[in-house]
Amino acid sequence: ETGVTQSPTHLIKTRGQQVTLRCSSQSGHNTVSWYQQALGQGPQFIFQYYREEENGRGNFPPRFSGLQFPNYSSELNVNALELDDSALYLCASSLDGQGAGELFFGEGSRLTVL
Amino acid sequence: KQEVTQIPAALSVPEGENLVLNCSFTDSAIYNLQWFRQDPGKGLTSLLLIQSSQREQTSGRLNASLDKSSGRSTLYIAASQPGDSATYLCAVGHAGNNRKLIWGLGTSLAVNP
């Protein structure tokens, strides 16, 4: 059984650029959630995908978008990057799209926006 | 609006001590509560998940309890070890919107040899 994997682990972008972060869910899991964690803060929910459909969204602007693929892997896209987007982006997979299941997190992608 | 608070924010103890980390939440209509561990600059490791119908969960030296009526959960760590040093976060699955977790800011634990 493979765990949740994220790529890239670190990246540096400049303001205005676009970034795509990737996540492979744990084997057998059909739900992927994305979180943003700023330094010293708890994670903030961005959105969740269940069986390729968006299944809930937090208070993030539309320039944060995502996809889930038939194999349940997922992408997080951020357009028009701002300095405040610098954070650790965490992907979590679970078996249950209704939130009852345990979440399993990847190691995260650390994004720095200059 | 659900708010999650963790006390203390930081804790330093000598090796071998039993310790308790606290998590409180303002709205008792929760779906579940999950405790995580985070090492510096790393992702989150799930420790224990308690469903709203449960009172506690145990895994090895860890025991988590849940009291919905008082809006509290505690994480008990027995016989602490230096390897337990990390930040411990609790997250609440809210019954009104169980597609997302509401997080505390964590307790930073240092266990000194």
CSV table of C-alpha atoms in Angstrom, one decimal:
chain,number,residue,atom,x,y,z
A,1,GLU,CA,0.0,0.0,0.0
A,2,THR,CA,1.5,3.3,-1.1
A,3,GLY,CA,1.1,6.5,0.9
A,4,VAL,CA,0.2,10.0,-0.3
A,5,THR,CA,2.9,11.5,-2.4
A,6,GLN,CA,3.3,15.1,-3.5
A,7,SER,CA,5.5,16.9,-6.0
A,8,PRO,CA,7.5,19.0,-6.2
A,9,THR,CA,8.7,19.1,-2.6
A,10,HIS,CA,10.0,22.6,-2.9
A,11,LEU,CA,9.7,25.4,-5.5
A,12,ILE,CA,10.3,29.1,-5.9
A,13,LYS,CA,8.2,31.3,-8.1
A,14,THR,CA,7.8,35.0,-8.7
A,15,ARG,CA,4.7,37.2,-8.3
A,16,GLY,CA,2.3,36.8,-11.1
A,17,GLN,CA,3.4,33.4,-12.2
A,18,GLN,CA,1.4,30.2,-12.1
A,19,VAL,CA,2.1,27.0,-10.3
A,20,THR,CA,0.8,23.4,-10.5
A,21,LEU,CA,1.2,21.1,-7.5
A,22,ARG,CA,0.5,17.3,-7.8
A,23,CYS,CA,-0.7,14.7,-5.4
A,24,SER,CA,-1.1,10.9,-5.7
A,25,SER,CA,-3.6,9.6,-3.2
A,26,GLN,CA,-3.1,6.6,-1.0
A,27,SER,CA,-4.1,3.3,-2.7
A,28,GLY,CA,-7.8,2.8,-2.6
A,29,HIS,CA,-8.7,6.3,-1.6
A,30,ASN,CA,-11.2,8.2,-3.7
A,31,THR,CA,-11.1,11.6,-1.9
A,32,VAL,CA,-8.4,14.2,-2.0
A,33,SER,CA,-8.3,17.4,0.1
A,34,TRP,CA,-5.9,20.3,-0.3
A,35,TYR,CA,-4.8,22.5,2.6
A,36,GLN,CA,-2.6,25.6,2.8
A,37,GLN,CA,-0.4,26.0,5.9
A,38,ALA,CA,1.4,29.3,6.5
A,39,LEU,CA,4.4,29.3,8.8
A,40,GLY,CA,3.3,28.9,12.4
A,41,GLN,CA,-0.4,28.4,11.5
A,42,GLY,CA,-2.7,25.5,11.3
A,43,PRO,CA,-3.7,24.2,7.9
A,44,GLN,CA,-6.5,26.0,6.0
A,45,PHE,CA,-8.9,24.1,3.9
A,46,ILE,CA,-8.7,25.0,0.2
A,47,PHE,CA,-11.0,22.4,-1.4
A,48,GLN,CA,-11.9,18.7,-1.7
A,49,TYR,CA,-12.4,16.4,-4.6
A,50,TYR,CA,-14.5,13.3,-4.5
A,51,ARG,CA,-14.6,11.0,-7.5
A,52,GLU,CA,-13.4,13.8,-9.8
A,53,GLU,CA,-15.9,16.4,-8.6
A,54,GLU,CA,-15.3,19.3,-6.3
A,55,ASN,CA,-16.9,18.4,-3.0
A,56,GLY,CA,-16.5,21.5,-0.9
A,57,ARG,CA,-14.4,24.7,-1.0
A,58,GLY,CA,-12.9,26.9,1.7
A,59,ASN,CA,-12.4,30.7,1.6
A,60,PHE,CA,-9.9,30.9,-1.3
A,61,PRO,CA,-10.2,33.0,-4.4
A,62,PRO,CA,-11.0,31.5,-7.8
A,63,ARG,CA,-7.3,31.7,-8.9
A,64,PHE,CA,-7.0,28.5,-6.7
A,65,SER,CA,-8.3,25.7,-8.8
A,66,GLY,CA,-8.0,22.0,-8.9
A,67,LEU,CA,-8.6,18.7,-10.7
A,68,GLN,CA,-9.0,15.1,-9.8
A,69,PHE,CA,-8.2,12.4,-12.3
A,70,PRO,CA,-9.8,9.0,-12.9
A,71,ASN,CA,-7.0,7.4,-10.9
A,72,TYR,CA,-7.9,9.8,-8.0
A,73,SER,CA,-4.7,11.7,-8.2
A,74,SER,CA,-5.1,15.5,-8.1
A,75,GLU,CA,-3.6,18.8,-9.0
A,76,LEU,CA,-3.8,22.2,-7.3
A,77,ASN,CA,-3.3,25.1,-9.7
A,78,VAL,CA,-2.7,28.7,-8.5
A,79,ASN,CA,-2.7,31.5,-10.9
A,80,ALA,CA,-1.4,35.1,-10.5
A,81,LEU,CA,0.8,34.2,-7.6
A,82,GLU,CA,1.0,36.7,-4.7
A,83,LEU,CA,3.6,36.9,-1.9
A,84,ASP,CA,1.0,35.7,0.6
A,85,ASP,CA,0.7,32.4,-1.3
A,86,SER,CA,4.0,31.4,0.2
A,87,ALA,CA,3.2,28.4,2.3
A,88,LEU,CA,3.3,24.6,2.7
A,89,TYR,CA,0.6,23.0,0.5
A,90,LEU,CA,-0.7,19.8,1.9
A,91,CYS,CA,-2.6,17.1,0.2
A,92,ALA,CA,-4.7,14.5,2.1
A,93,SER,CA,-6.5,11.5,0.9
A,94,SER,CA,-9.3,9.6,2.5
A,95,LEU,CA,-11.7,6.9,1.6
A,96,ASP,CA,-14.9,8.7,2.5
A,97,GLY,CA,-16.0,11.9,0.7
A,98,GLN,CA,-18.4,12.7,3.5
A,99,GLY,CA,-15.6,13.4,6.0
A,100,ALA,CA,-16.0,10.4,8.3
A,101,GLY,CA,-12.8,8.8,7.2
A,102,GLU,CA,-9.3,9.3,8.6
A,103,LEU,CA,-7.1,11.7,6.6
A,104,PHE,CA,-3.7,10.7,5.4
A,105,PHE,CA,-1.3,13.5,4.5
A,106,GLY,CA,1.6,13.8,2.1
A,107,GLU,CA,4.9,15.6,3.0
A,108,GLY,CA,3.7,18.7,1.3
A,109,SER,CA,5.0,21.1,-1.3
A,110,ARG,CA,6.7,24.2,0.0
A,111,LEU,CA,6.0,27.1,-2.2
A,112,THR,CA,8.0,30.4,-2.0
A,113,VAL,CA,6.8,33.4,-3.9
A,114,LEU,CA,9.3,36.2,-4.4
B,1,LYS,CA,-18.5,29.5,13.7
B,2,GLN,CA,-16.3,26.6,15.0
B,3,GLU,CA,-13.1,27.6,16.7
B,4,VAL,CA,-10.4,25.2,17.9
B,5,THR,CA,-8.0,26.1,20.6
B,6,GLN,CA,-5.0,24.2,21.8
B,7,ILE,CA,-3.3,24.7,25.2
B,8,PRO,CA,-0.5,25.0,25.9
B,9,ALA,CA,1.1,26.5,22.8
B,10,ALA,CA,4.5,25.1,23.8
B,11,LEU,CA,5.6,22.5,26.3
B,12,SER,CA,9.1,21.3,27.4
B,13,VAL,CA,9.4,18.2,29.6
B,14,PRO,CA,12.1,15.8,30.7
B,15,GLU,CA,12.1,12.4,29.2
B,16,GLY,CA,9.9,9.8,30.9
B,17,GLU,CA,7.1,12.2,32.0
B,18,ASN,CA,3.5,11.5,31.3
B,19,LEU,CA,1.9,14.6,29.7
B,20,VAL,CA,-1.5,15.9,28.5
B,21,LEU,CA,-2.2,18.1,25.6
B,22,ASN,CA,-5.5,19.9,25.4
B,23,CYS,CA,-7.8,20.8,22.5
B,24,SER,CA,-11.1,22.7,22.9
B,25,PHE,CA,-13.8,23.5,20.4
B,26,THR,CA,-16.7,25.9,20.5
B,27,ASP,CA,-19.4,24.0,18.7
B,28,SER,CA,-20.2,20.5,20.0
B,29,ALA,CA,-21.9,19.5,16.7
B,30,ILE,CA,-18.8,17.7,15.4
B,31,TYR,CA,-18.5,14.7,13.2
B,32,ASN,CA,-15.1,13.5,14.4
B,33,LEU,CA,-11.8,14.8,15.9
B,34,GLN,CA,-8.4,13.8,14.7
B,35,TRP,CA,-5.0,14.3,16.3
B,36,PHE,CA,-1.9,14.8,14.1
B,37,ARG,CA,1.8,15.1,14.6
B,38,GLN,CA,3.9,17.4,12.5
B,39,ASP,CA,7.7,17.5,12.5
B,40,PRO,CA,9.4,20.8,11.4
B,41,GLY,CA,8.9,21.5,7.7
B,42,LYS,CA,7.1,18.2,7.2
B,43,GLY,CA,3.7,16.9,6.5
B,44,LEU,CA,1.1,15.6,9.0
B,45,THR,CA,1.0,12.2,10.5
B,46,SER,CA,-2.3,10.9,11.7
B,47,LEU,CA,-2.2,9.7,15.3
B,48,LEU,CA,-5.7,9.0,16.4
B,49,LEU,CA,-9.2,9.5,15.0
B,50,ILE,CA,-12.2,9.7,17.3
B,51,GLN,CA,-15.7,9.6,15.8
B,52,SER,CA,-18.4,11.7,17.5
B,53,SER,CA,-20.0,8.6,19.0
B,54,GLN,CA,-16.7,7.5,20.7
B,55,ARG,CA,-15.2,8.6,24.0
B,56,GLU,CA,-11.6,7.6,23.4
B,57,GLN,CA,-9.0,5.9,21.2
B,58,THR,CA,-5.7,4.4,22.1
B,59,SER,CA,-2.6,3.6,20.1
B,60,GLY,CA,0.5,2.5,21.9
B,61,ARG,CA,1.6,5.2,24.4
B,62,LEU,CA,-1.1,7.6,23.1
B,63,ASN,CA,-4.6,7.9,24.4
B,64,ALA,CA,-7.1,10.5,23.1
B,65,SER,CA,-10.4,11.3,24.8
B,66,LEU,CA,-13.4,13.2,23.6
B,67,ASP,CA,-16.0,15.0,25.6
B,68,LYS,CA,-18.4,16.6,23.1
B,69,SER,CA,-20.6,18.2,25.7
B,70,SER,CA,-17.8,20.2,27.2
B,71,GLY,CA,-16.1,20.8,23.9
B,72,ARG,CA,-12.8,19.1,24.9
B,73,SER,CA,-10.4,16.5,23.8
B,74,THR,CA,-7.1,15.5,25.4
B,75,LEU,CA,-4.1,13.7,24.1
B,76,TYR,CA,-2.3,11.7,26.7
B,77,ILE,CA,1.3,10.7,26.0
B,78,ALA,CA,2.8,8.1,28.4
B,79,ALA,CA,6.4,7.8,29.2
B,80,SER,CA,7.5,10.6,26.8
B,81,GLN,CA,10.6,10.1,24.7
B,82,PRO,CA,12.9,12.6,22.8
B,83,GLY,CA,11.4,11.2,19.6
B,84,ASP,CA,8.0,12.5,20.6
B,85,SER,CA,9.3,16.1,20.1
B,86,ALA,CA,7.1,17.6,17.4
B,87,THR,CA,4.0,19.9,17.0
B,88,TYR,CA,0.7,18.2,17.8
B,89,LEU,CA,-2.4,19.5,16.1
B,90,CYS,CA,-6.0,18.6,16.6
B,91,ALA,CA,-8.6,19.0,13.9
B,92,VAL,CA,-12.4,18.9,14.2
B,93,GLY,CA,-14.7,17.6,11.5
B,94,HIS,CA,-17.7,19.8,11.8
B,95,ALA,CA,-21.1,18.2,11.4
B,96,GLY,CA,-22.4,21.2,9.5
B,97,ASN,CA,-19.7,20.9,6.9
B,98,ASN,CA,-17.9,17.7,7.2
B,99,ARG,CA,-16.0,18.1,4.1
B,100,LYS,CA,-13.3,20.1,5.9
B,101,LEU,CA,-11.5,20.1,9.1
B,102,ILE,CA,-11.1,23.1,11.5
B,103,TRP,CA,-7.7,23.1,13.0
B,104,GLY,CA,-6.0,24.4,16.1
B,105,LEU,CA,-2.6,26.1,16.0
B,106,GLY,CA,-0.9,23.2,17.7
B,107,THR,CA,1.2,22.5,20.8
B,108,SER,CA,4.9,22.4,20.2
B,109,LEU,CA,6.4,19.7,22.4
B,110,ALA,CA,10.0,19.3,23.3
B,111,VAL,CA,11.1,16.2,25.3
B,112,ASN,CA,14.5,16.6,26.7
B,113,PRO,CA,16.9,13.7,27.3
